[in-house]
CSV table of C-alpha atoms in Angstrom, one decimal:
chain,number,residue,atom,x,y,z
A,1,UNK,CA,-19.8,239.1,-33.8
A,2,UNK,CA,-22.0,236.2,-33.1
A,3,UNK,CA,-20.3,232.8,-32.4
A,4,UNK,CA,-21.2,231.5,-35.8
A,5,UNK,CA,-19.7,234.6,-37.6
A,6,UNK,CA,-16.7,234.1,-35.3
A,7,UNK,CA,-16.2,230.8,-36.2
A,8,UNK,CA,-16.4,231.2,-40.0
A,9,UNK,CA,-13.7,233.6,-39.9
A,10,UNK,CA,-11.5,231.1,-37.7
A,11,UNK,CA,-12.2,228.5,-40.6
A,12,UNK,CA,-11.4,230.8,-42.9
A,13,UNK,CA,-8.0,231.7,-41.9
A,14,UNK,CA,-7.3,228.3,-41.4
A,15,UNK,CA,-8.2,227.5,-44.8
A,16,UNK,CA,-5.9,230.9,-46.3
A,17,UNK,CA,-3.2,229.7,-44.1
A,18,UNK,CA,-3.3,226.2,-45.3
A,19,UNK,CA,-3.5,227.0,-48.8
A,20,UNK,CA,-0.2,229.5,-48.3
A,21,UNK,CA,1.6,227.0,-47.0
A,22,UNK,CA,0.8,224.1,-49.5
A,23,UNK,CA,1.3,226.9,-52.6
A,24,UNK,CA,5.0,227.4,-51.1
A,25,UNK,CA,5.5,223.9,-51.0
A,26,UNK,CA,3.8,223.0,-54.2
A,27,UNK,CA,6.2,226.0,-56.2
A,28,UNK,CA,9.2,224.2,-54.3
A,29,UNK,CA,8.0,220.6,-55.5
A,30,UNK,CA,7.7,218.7,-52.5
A,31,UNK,CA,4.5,217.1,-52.6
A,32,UNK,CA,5.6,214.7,-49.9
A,33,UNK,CA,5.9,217.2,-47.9
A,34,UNK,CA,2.5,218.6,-48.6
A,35,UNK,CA,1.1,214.9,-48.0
A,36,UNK,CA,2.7,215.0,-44.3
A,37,UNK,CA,1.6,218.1,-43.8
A,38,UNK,CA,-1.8,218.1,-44.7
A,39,UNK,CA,-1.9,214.7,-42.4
A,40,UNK,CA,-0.8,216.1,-39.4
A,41,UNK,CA,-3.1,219.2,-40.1
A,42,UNK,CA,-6.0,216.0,-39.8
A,43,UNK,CA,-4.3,215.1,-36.8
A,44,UNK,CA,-4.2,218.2,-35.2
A,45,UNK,CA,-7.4,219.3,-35.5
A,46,UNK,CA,-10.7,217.0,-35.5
A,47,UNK,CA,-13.2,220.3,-36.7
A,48,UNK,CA,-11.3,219.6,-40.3
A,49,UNK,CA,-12.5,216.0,-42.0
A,50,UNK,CA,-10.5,216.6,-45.6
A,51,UNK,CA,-8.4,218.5,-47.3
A,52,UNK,CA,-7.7,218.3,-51.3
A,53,UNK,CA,-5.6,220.1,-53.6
A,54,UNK,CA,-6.9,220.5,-57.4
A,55,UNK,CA,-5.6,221.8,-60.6
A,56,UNK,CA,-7.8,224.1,-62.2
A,57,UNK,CA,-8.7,221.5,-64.9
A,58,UNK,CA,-10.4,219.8,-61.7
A,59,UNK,CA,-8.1,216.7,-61.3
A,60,UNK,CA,-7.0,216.2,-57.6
A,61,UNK,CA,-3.1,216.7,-57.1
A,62,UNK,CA,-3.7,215.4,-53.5
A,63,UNK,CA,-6.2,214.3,-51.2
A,64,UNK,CA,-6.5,213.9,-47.5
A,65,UNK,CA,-9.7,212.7,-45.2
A,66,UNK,CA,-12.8,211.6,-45.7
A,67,UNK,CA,-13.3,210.3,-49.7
A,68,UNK,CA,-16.2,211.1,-51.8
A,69,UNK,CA,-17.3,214.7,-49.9
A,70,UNK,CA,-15.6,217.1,-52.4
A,71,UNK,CA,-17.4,218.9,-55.0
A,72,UNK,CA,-15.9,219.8,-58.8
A,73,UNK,CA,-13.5,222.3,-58.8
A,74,UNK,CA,-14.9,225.7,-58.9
A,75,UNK,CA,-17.9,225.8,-57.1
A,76,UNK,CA,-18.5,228.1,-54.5
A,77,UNK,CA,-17.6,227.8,-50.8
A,78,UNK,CA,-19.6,227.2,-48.5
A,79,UNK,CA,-19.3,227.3,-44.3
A,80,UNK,CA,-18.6,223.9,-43.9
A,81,UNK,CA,-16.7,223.3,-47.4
A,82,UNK,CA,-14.1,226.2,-48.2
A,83,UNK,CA,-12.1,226.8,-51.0
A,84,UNK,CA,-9.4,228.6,-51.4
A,85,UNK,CA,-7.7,230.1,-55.2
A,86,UNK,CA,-4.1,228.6,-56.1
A,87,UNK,CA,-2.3,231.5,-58.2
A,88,UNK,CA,1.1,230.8,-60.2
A,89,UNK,CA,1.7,234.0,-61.0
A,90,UNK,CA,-1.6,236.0,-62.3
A,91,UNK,CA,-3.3,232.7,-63.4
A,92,UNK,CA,-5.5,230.1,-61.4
A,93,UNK,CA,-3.4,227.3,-61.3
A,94,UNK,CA,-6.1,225.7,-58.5
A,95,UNK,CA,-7.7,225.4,-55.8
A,96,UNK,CA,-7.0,223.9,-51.9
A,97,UNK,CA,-10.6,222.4,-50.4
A,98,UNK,CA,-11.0,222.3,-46.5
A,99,UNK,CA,-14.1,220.3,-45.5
A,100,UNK,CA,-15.0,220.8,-42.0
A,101,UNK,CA,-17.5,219.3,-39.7
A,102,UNK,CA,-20.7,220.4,-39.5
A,103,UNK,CA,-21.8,222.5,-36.3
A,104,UNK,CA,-24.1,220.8,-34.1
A,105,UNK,CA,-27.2,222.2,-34.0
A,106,UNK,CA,-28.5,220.9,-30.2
A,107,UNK,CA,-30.5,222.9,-27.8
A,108,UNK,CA,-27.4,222.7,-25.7
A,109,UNK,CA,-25.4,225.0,-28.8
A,110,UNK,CA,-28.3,227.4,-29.0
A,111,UNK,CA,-28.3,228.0,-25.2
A,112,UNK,CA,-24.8,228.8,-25.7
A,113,UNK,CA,-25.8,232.1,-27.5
A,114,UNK,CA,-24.9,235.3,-25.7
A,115,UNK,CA,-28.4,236.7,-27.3
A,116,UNK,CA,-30.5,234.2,-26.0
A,117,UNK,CA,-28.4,234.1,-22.1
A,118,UNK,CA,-29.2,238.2,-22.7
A,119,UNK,CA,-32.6,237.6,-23.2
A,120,UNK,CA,-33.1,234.8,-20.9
A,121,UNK,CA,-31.9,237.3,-17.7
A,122,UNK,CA,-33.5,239.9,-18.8
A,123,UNK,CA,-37.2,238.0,-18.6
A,124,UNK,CA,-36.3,236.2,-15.8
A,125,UNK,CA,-35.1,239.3,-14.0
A,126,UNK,CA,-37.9,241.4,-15.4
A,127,UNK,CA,-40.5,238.8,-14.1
A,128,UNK,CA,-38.5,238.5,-10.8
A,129,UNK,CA,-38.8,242.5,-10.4
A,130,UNK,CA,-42.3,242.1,-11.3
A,131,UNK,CA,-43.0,239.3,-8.8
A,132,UNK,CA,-41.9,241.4,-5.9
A,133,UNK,CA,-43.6,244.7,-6.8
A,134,UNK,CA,-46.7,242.8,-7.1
A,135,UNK,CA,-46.0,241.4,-3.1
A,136,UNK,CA,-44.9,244.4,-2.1
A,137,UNK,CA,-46.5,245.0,1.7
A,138,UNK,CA,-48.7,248.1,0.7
A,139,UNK,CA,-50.6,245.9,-2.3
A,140,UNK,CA,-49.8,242.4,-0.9
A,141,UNK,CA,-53.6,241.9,0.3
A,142,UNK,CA,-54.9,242.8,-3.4
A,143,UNK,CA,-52.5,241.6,-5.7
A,144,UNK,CA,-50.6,238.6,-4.5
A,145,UNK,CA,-51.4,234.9,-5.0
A,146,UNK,CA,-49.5,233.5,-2.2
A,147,UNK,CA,-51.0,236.7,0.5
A,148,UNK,CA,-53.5,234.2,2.7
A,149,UNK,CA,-57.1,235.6,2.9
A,150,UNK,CA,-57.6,237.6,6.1
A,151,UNK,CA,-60.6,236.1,8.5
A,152,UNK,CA,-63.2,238.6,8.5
A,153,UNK,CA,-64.1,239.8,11.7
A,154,UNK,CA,-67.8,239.9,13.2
């Protein structure tokens, strides 16, 4: 799997495990507990920015993080904003939201790609291989830029 593929899973089992966590505490009713631990879940790991829990009607139970970034209840996920379903019982009781940083996009991330390092090798290499055939002692004289002109003789 690519790295980006990779790293949508990992957000997405952190979001499933999150949400299994705050559904035990919610059925026990300890939202305190759910408070602490959704702010040292913030603490923990910088990659997450907020985290709310809604009722199916939309209100928000709780809220954690950066204000204003969440979208109405319902909506579909997306890579940086996941949602995960709240059950009690058979029903949709809510949701949990987990809004993540964004992924840089630099040239310094895209170098990081095990494609483009492939290809990168691979033309270097191939130009290398090229390089040396091309100054190879039996068509140095015809074919390579750097071979000095011989004097002609009179």
């Amino acid at each position: 799997p690519s790295r980006g593929q990779a790293e949508r899973e990992a957000r997405q089992r952190v979001a499933s495990n999150l949400a299994i966590q705050i559904t035990s505490l919610l059925e026990a009713g300890d939202e305190v507990t759910v408070g602490k631990t959704i702010q040292q879940v913030l603490a923990r790991d910088p990659d997450i920015r907020a985290i709310n829990v809604r009722r199916a009607d939309g209100s928000s139970v709780l809220r954690r993080g950066e204000a204003g970034k969440d979208g109405k209840a319902g909506q579909a996920s997306t890579a940086n904003h996941l949602r995960v379903p709240i059950l009690a019982g058979q029903t949709p009781w809510g949701e949990v939201e987990v809004l993540f940083a964004a992924a840089p996009n630099t040239p310094r991330s895209w170098l990081a790609e095990p494609v483009l390092q492939l290809l990168a090798v691979l033309g270097i290499g191939g130009f290398l291989l090229a390089y040396a055939y091309r100054c190879s002692s039996s068509t140095r004289r015809h074919r390579c830029p750097t071979a000095s002109a011989r004097p002609s003789t009179p």
